[in-house]
Coordinates of C-alpha atoms in Angstrom, one line a residue:
M1 CA 0.0 0.0 0.0
A2 CA 1.3 3.3 -0.9
N3 CA 2.3 5.6 1.9
L4 CA -0.2 8.5 2.0
T5 CA 1.6 10.4 4.7
D6 CA 2.7 13.8 3.5
N7 CA 6.1 14.6 5.1
T8 CA 6.6 17.9 3.3
T9 CA 7.0 21.0 5.4
T10 CA 5.9 24.5 4.6
T11 CA 8.3 27.3 5.2
L12 CA 6.9 30.7 6.1
P13 CA 8.4 33.8 4.5
T14 CA 11.2 35.5 6.4
G15 CA 9.9 37.8 9.1
L16 CA 6.6 35.8 9.5
E17 CA 7.8 32.8 11.4
K18 CA 6.7 34.6 14.6
P19 CA 3.7 36.9 14.3
I20 CA 3.8 40.2 16.2
L21 CA 0.9 39.3 18.4
A22 CA 1.9 35.7 19.0
G23 CA 3.4 36.4 22.4
I24 CA 0.3 38.3 23.7
T25 CA -1.6 36.4 26.5
L26 CA -4.7 37.3 28.4
E27 CA -2.6 38.2 31.3
T28 CA -0.3 40.6 29.4
A29 CA -3.3 42.1 27.7
I30 CA -5.1 42.7 31.0
K31 CA -1.9 44.1 32.5
A32 CA -1.4 46.5 29.6
V33 CA -5.1 47.8 29.9
V34 CA -4.7 48.2 33.7
I35 CA -1.5 50.2 33.2
L36 CA -3.0 52.5 30.6
V37 CA -6.1 53.2 32.7
A38 CA -4.1 53.8 35.8
M39 CA -1.8 56.3 34.0
I40 CA -4.8 58.1 32.6
I41 CA -6.4 58.4 36.0
L42 CA -3.2 59.5 37.6
G43 CA -2.8 62.1 34.8
R44 CA -6.3 63.5 35.3
T45 CA -5.7 63.6 39.1
L46 CA -2.5 65.6 38.8
R47 CA -4.1 67.9 36.2
K48 CA -6.9 68.7 38.6
I49 CA -4.4 69.4 41.4
I50 CA -2.3 71.7 39.2
I51 CA -5.3 73.7 38.1
R52 CA -6.5 74.0 41.7
E53 CA -3.0 75.2 42.8
S54 CA -2.8 77.7 40.0
K55 CA -5.6 79.7 41.6
E56 CA -3.7 80.0 44.8
T57 CA -0.1 80.5 43.8
S58 CA 1.9 83.5 42.5
L59 CA 3.9 81.2 40.1
T60 CA 1.2 81.3 37.5
W61 CA 3.7 81.3 34.7
I62 CA 4.5 77.7 35.4
I63 CA 1.5 76.4 37.4
N64 CA -1.4 76.9 35.1
E65 CA -3.8 75.1 32.8
D66 CA -1.2 74.8 30.1
T67 CA 1.2 73.0 32.4
A68 CA -1.7 70.8 33.6
D69 CA -2.5 69.8 30.0
I70 CA 1.2 69.0 29.3
V71 CA 1.5 66.8 32.4
F72 CA -1.7 65.0 31.5
R73 CA -0.5 64.3 28.0
M74 CA 2.8 63.0 29.4
F75 CA 1.0 60.5 31.6
V76 CA -1.2 59.3 28.7
L77 CA 1.7 58.9 26.3
G78 CA 3.7 57.2 29.1
G79 CA 0.8 54.8 29.7
I80 CA 0.5 54.0 26.0
T81 CA 4.2 53.3 25.8
W82 CA 4.3 51.2 28.9
S83 CA 1.3 49.2 27.7
L84 CA 2.9 48.5 24.3
F85 CA 6.1 47.5 26.1
E86 CA 4.2 44.9 28.2
I87 CA 2.6 43.2 25.2
G88 CA 6.0 43.1 23.4
L89 CA 5.4 45.5 20.6
M90 CA 8.1 47.9 21.7
A91 CA 10.8 45.4 20.9
Y92 CA 9.6 44.9 17.3
P93 CA 12.5 45.8 15.0
I94 CA 12.2 48.5 12.3
L95 CA 15.3 48.9 10.1
R96 CA 18.1 49.2 12.6
T97 CA 16.1 50.4 15.6
T98 CA 12.9 49.3 17.4
V99 CA 9.3 50.6 17.9
G100 CA 10.2 51.5 21.5
N101 CA 13.1 53.7 20.5
I102 CA 11.1 55.5 17.9
T103 CA 8.1 56.0 20.2
F104 CA 10.3 57.4 23.0
A105 CA 12.1 59.7 20.5
V106 CA 8.7 61.0 19.1
G107 CA 7.3 61.6 22.6
F108 CA 10.5 63.3 23.8
F109 CA 10.5 65.7 20.9
Y110 CA 6.8 66.4 21.2
F111 CA 7.0 67.4 24.9
A112 CA 10.2 69.4 24.2
Y113 CA 8.4 71.4 21.6
L114 CA 5.5 72.1 24.1
I115 CA 8.0 73.2 26.7
A116 CA 9.9 75.4 24.3
R117 CA 6.7 77.1 23.0
K118 CA 5.5 77.7 26.6
S119 CA 8.8 79.1 27.7
K120 CA 8.9 81.5 24.6
D121 CA 5.5 82.8 25.3
Y122 CA 6.4 83.4 28.9
F123 CA 9.5 85.4 28.1
I124 CA 7.4 87.6 25.8
M125 CA 4.4 88.0 28.2
S126 CA 6.6 88.8 31.1
A127 CA 8.0 91.8 29.2
G128 CA 4.6 93.6 29.3
R129 CA 2.2 94.7 26.7
R130 CA 4.9 96.2 24.4
P131 CA 7.9 93.8 24.5
S132 CA 11.1 95.3 23.2
P133 CA 12.8 93.7 20.1
D134 CA 15.6 92.2 22.3
V135 CA 13.1 90.3 24.4
Q136 CA 11.4 89.0 21.2
I137 CA 14.6 87.9 19.6
K138 CA 15.9 86.3 22.9
A139 CA 12.7 84.3 23.2
K140 CA 12.8 83.1 19.6
I141 CA 16.5 82.3 19.7
F142 CA 15.9 80.2 22.8
Y143 CA 12.9 78.5 21.2
Y144 CA 14.8 77.5 18.0
T145 CA 17.9 76.5 19.9
F146 CA 15.8 74.3 22.3
I147 CA 14.0 72.7 19.4
T148 CA 17.2 72.0 17.4
V149 CA 18.9 70.4 20.4
A150 CA 15.7 68.3 21.1
F151 CA 15.6 67.2 17.5
F152 CA 19.1 65.8 17.5
L153 CA 18.6 64.2 20.9
S154 CA 15.4 62.6 19.5
L155 CA 17.4 61.1 16.6
N156 CA 19.9 59.7 19.1
F157 CA 17.1 58.2 21.2
A158 CA 15.6 56.7 18.1
G159 CA 18.8 54.9 17.3
V160 CA 19.4 56.6 14.0
S161 CA 22.3 58.9 15.0
T162 CA 24.8 56.4 13.7
Q163 CA 23.4 56.8 10.2
L164 CA 23.4 60.6 10.3
S165 CA 27.0 60.9 9.0
A166 CA 26.2 58.9 6.0
L167 CA 23.0 60.7 5.5
L168 CA 24.7 64.1 5.7
A169 CA 27.4 62.9 3.3
A170 CA 24.8 61.9 0.8
A171 CA 23.1 65.2 1.1
G172 CA 26.3 67.3 0.7
I173 CA 25.8 68.2 -2.9
T174 CA 22.2 69.0 -2.3
G175 CA 23.2 71.2 0.6
I176 CA 25.6 73.1 -1.6
V177 CA 22.8 73.8 -4.1
L178 CA 20.3 74.7 -1.4
G179 CA 23.0 77.0 0.2
F180 CA 22.9 79.2 -2.9
S181 CA 19.1 79.4 -2.9
A182 CA 19.0 80.0 0.8
Q183 CA 21.5 82.8 0.9
T184 CA 18.7 85.4 1.1
V185 CA 17.3 83.5 4.2
V186 CA 20.7 83.5 5.8
S187 CA 21.2 87.2 5.0
N188 CA 17.8 88.1 6.5
F189 CA 18.6 86.0 9.6
I190 CA 22.0 87.8 10.2
S191 CA 20.4 91.2 9.6
G192 CA 17.9 90.3 12.2
L193 CA 20.7 89.6 14.7
F194 CA 22.4 93.0 13.8
M195 CA 19.1 94.8 14.4
Y196 CA 18.9 93.1 17.8
F197 CA 22.2 94.8 18.8
D198 CA 21.5 98.1 16.9
K199 CA 17.9 98.4 18.3
P200 CA 16.6 101.0 15.8
L201 CA 12.9 100.4 16.6
N202 CA 10.6 98.7 19.1
I203 CA 7.2 96.9 18.7
G204 CA 4.5 99.6 18.7
D205 CA 6.7 102.4 17.4
P206 CA 5.4 104.4 14.4
V207 CA 8.1 104.4 11.7
K208 CA 8.8 105.6 8.2
I209 CA 10.9 103.4 5.9
G210 CA 11.4 104.9 2.5
E211 CA 7.9 105.4 1.1
L212 CA 6.4 103.0 3.6
G213 CA 5.0 104.0 7.0
G214 CA 3.1 102.5 9.9
V215 CA 3.3 100.9 13.3
V216 CA 5.7 98.0 14.1
E217 CA 3.6 95.0 14.8
D218 CA 6.2 92.2 15.1
I219 CA 10.0 91.7 14.7
R220 CA 10.8 88.2 13.6
I221 CA 14.0 86.3 12.8
L222 CA 13.7 86.7 9.0
S223 CA 11.3 89.7 8.6
T224 CA 9.6 92.6 10.3
R225 CA 5.8 93.2 10.1
I226 CA 4.4 96.8 10.0
R227 CA 0.7 97.8 10.1
A228 CA 0.4 100.6 7.6
W229 CA -1.5 103.8 8.3
D230 CA -4.4 102.5 6.2
G231 CA -4.6 99.2 8.1
T232 CA -2.8 96.9 5.7
L233 CA 0.1 94.6 6.6
I234 CA 3.6 95.2 5.3
R235 CA 6.2 92.5 5.6
I236 CA 9.8 93.8 5.1
P237 CA 12.7 91.4 4.9
N238 CA 15.3 92.1 7.7
E239 CA 18.0 92.5 5.1
K240 CA 16.2 95.3 3.3
L241 CA 15.1 96.9 6.5
F242 CA 18.6 96.9 8.0
N243 CA 20.0 98.6 4.8
S244 CA 17.2 101.2 4.7
N245 CA 16.9 104.6 6.4
I246 CA 14.6 104.0 9.3
I247 CA 12.8 107.1 10.7
N248 CA 11.5 106.3 14.1
L249 CA 8.7 108.8 14.7
Q250 CA 8.8 108.1 18.5
G251 CA 12.4 107.5 19.0
Y252 CA 12.6 110.5 21.4
P253 CA 9.9 111.7 23.9
A254 CA 9.4 115.1 22.1
R255 CA 8.9 115.9 18.5
R256 CA 8.6 119.2 16.6
V257 CA 5.5 120.3 14.9
D258 CA 6.2 122.5 11.8
V259 CA 3.4 124.7 10.3
R260 CA 3.7 127.4 7.6
I261 CA 0.9 130.0 7.3
G262 CA 0.6 133.1 5.1
I263 CA -0.8 136.4 6.1
A264 CA -1.7 139.4 3.8
Y265 CA 1.0 142.0 3.1
S266 CA -1.2 144.7 4.6
A267 CA -1.5 142.8 7.9
D268 CA 0.5 143.7 11.0
I269 CA 3.2 141.0 11.3
E270 CA 4.0 141.7 15.0
K271 CA 0.3 141.5 15.9
A272 CA 0.0 138.2 13.9
I273 CA 2.9 136.7 15.8
E274 CA 1.5 137.8 19.1
V275 CA -1.9 136.2 18.3
I276 CA -0.2 132.9 17.3
R277 CA 1.9 132.9 20.4
E278 CA -1.1 133.4 22.7
T279 CA -2.9 130.6 20.9
L280 CA 0.0 128.2 21.5
D281 CA 0.3 129.2 25.2
K282 CA -3.4 128.1 25.7
M283 CA -2.7 124.6 24.2
P284 CA -1.7 122.3 27.1
L285 CA 0.1 119.7 24.8
V286 CA 2.5 122.3 23.4
L287 CA 5.7 122.1 25.4
A288 CA 7.0 125.3 27.1
E289 CA 10.6 123.9 26.8
P290 CA 11.9 124.0 24.1
E291 CA 10.1 127.3 23.6
P292 CA 7.9 127.6 20.5
L293 CA 9.4 129.7 17.6
I294 CA 7.3 132.0 15.3
F295 CA 9.1 134.0 12.7
V296 CA 8.9 135.3 9.2
E297 CA 10.2 132.7 6.9
D298 CA 9.6 134.1 3.4
L299 CA 8.0 136.8 1.4
G300 CA 5.8 134.8 -1.0
D301 CA 4.0 135.9 -4.2
N302 CA 0.7 136.5 -2.4
A303 CA 1.5 136.5 1.3
V304 CA 4.0 136.9 4.1
I305 CA 4.9 133.3 5.2
L306 CA 5.1 132.8 8.9
S307 CA 6.8 129.6 10.3
I308 CA 5.6 128.0 13.5
R309 CA 7.8 125.5 15.3
A310 CA 6.4 124.0 18.4
W311 CA 7.3 120.9 20.4
A312 CA 4.9 118.3 21.6
P313 CA 5.0 114.7 23.1
S314 CA 5.8 112.3 20.3
E315 CA 2.8 110.1 20.8
K316 CA 0.5 113.2 20.6
W317 CA 2.3 114.8 17.6
F318 CA -0.5 114.3 15.0
N319 CA -3.2 115.5 17.4
V320 CA -1.2 118.7 18.3
K321 CA -0.5 119.5 14.6
T322 CA -4.2 119.2 13.5
E323 CA -5.4 121.2 16.6
L324 CA -2.7 123.9 16.1
I325 CA -3.7 124.6 12.5
S326 CA -7.3 124.8 13.3
K327 CA -6.9 127.1 16.4
V328 CA -4.4 129.4 14.7
K329 CA -6.7 129.9 11.7
K330 CA -9.6 130.7 14.0
A331 CA -7.5 133.1 16.2
L332 CA -6.3 135.0 13.1
D333 CA -9.8 135.4 11.7
E334 CA -11.0 136.8 15.1
A335 CA -8.1 139.2 15.1
G336 CA -9.0 140.5 11.7
I337 CA -5.8 139.3 10.1
E338 CA -6.3 138.1 6.6
I339 CA -5.0 134.8 5.3
P340 CA -5.0 135.6 1.5
F341 CA -5.8 133.1 -1.3
P342 CA -3.5 132.9 -4.3
Q343 CA -4.0 136.0 -6.7
R344 CA -2.5 136.7 -10.0
V345 CA -2.1 140.1 -11.8
N346 CA -1.8 140.0 -15.6
W347 CA -0.2 142.9 -17.5
F348 CA -0.6 143.3 -21.2
A349 CA 1.8 145.1 -23.5
E350 CA -1.1 147.0 -25.3
P351 CA -4.5 148.1 -24.1
L352 CA -7.2 145.6 -24.6
R353 CA -10.1 146.6 -26.9
I354 CA -13.4 145.3 -25.6
K355 CA -16.5 145.1 -27.8
L356 CA -19.8 145.3 -26.1
E357 CA -22.9 143.9 -27.8
K358 CA -26.3 144.9 -26.9
E359 CA -28.9 142.3 -26.3
T360 CA -31.7 142.2 -28.9

């Protein structure tokens, strides 16, 4: 009788001899679930404690709801990692590393990012409502430095740091090409650092840069944002800004108001100057020191040009100028001093002959 027994064996493909979930038992599964639930409960408890303490402490910059959320996320991620470790998934190999190494590296970088962002926001908020550019730049330099260090540490934790040298060598040519294309970015970054030391403007300052003007809204590593007088947003690269003539309209506490006004040739100049001086004395925002100046600047075609130079607080400059023009005009009218409009006298070489026609 023929032997019907099949002695052939079936060989599984490489990597499938032992399925990933083959080592999971009911005990390990229950243990993993208990660990995850316990970490979530512990995280929620600590979150409530931190929120309650934030209402009774002066260290609100670190003990607040944001910190409570970060702590809660750390416990949840830690519980997930621990649970996966218990069921054996964390030891599963991927390329030359493991799932556990990659998970820990991702978690480390994520929480480093949260801490760096929170620290940057604290530095800026602690400087008040109008933080100076040095505070902004310090906070951003700290943020990017912290993120960069955390990134390379994460690569090391993930077990891929040994491959970095080969990767960087392979990307060398690409780096050279990108270097030429990124030279503008580098130039803007360096210009931003130079502006940090030069300090030509602060956030909230009204400025004029070439034909552009507005209020500084933000100073970043690569560019500066200005809110124009009409409410539009202007983004100026730091390289262009650093090489431009920057006029800071509030760089000093006082700023001069210049107004030119013409009076009729028949008017009394001394009386006009006295009327203008009395008007300025009644304006509380016109500074007594430096003393306002009023003098004859020019003899125009149609009027005697008087120049008014008065000093006012920089932040009130526009209001003072508009009020000054209005009140000086009113005071001269009340004093009977004429402000003439342009006139032109035409002379002809020969007398004009005019023909009149009667209406029919």
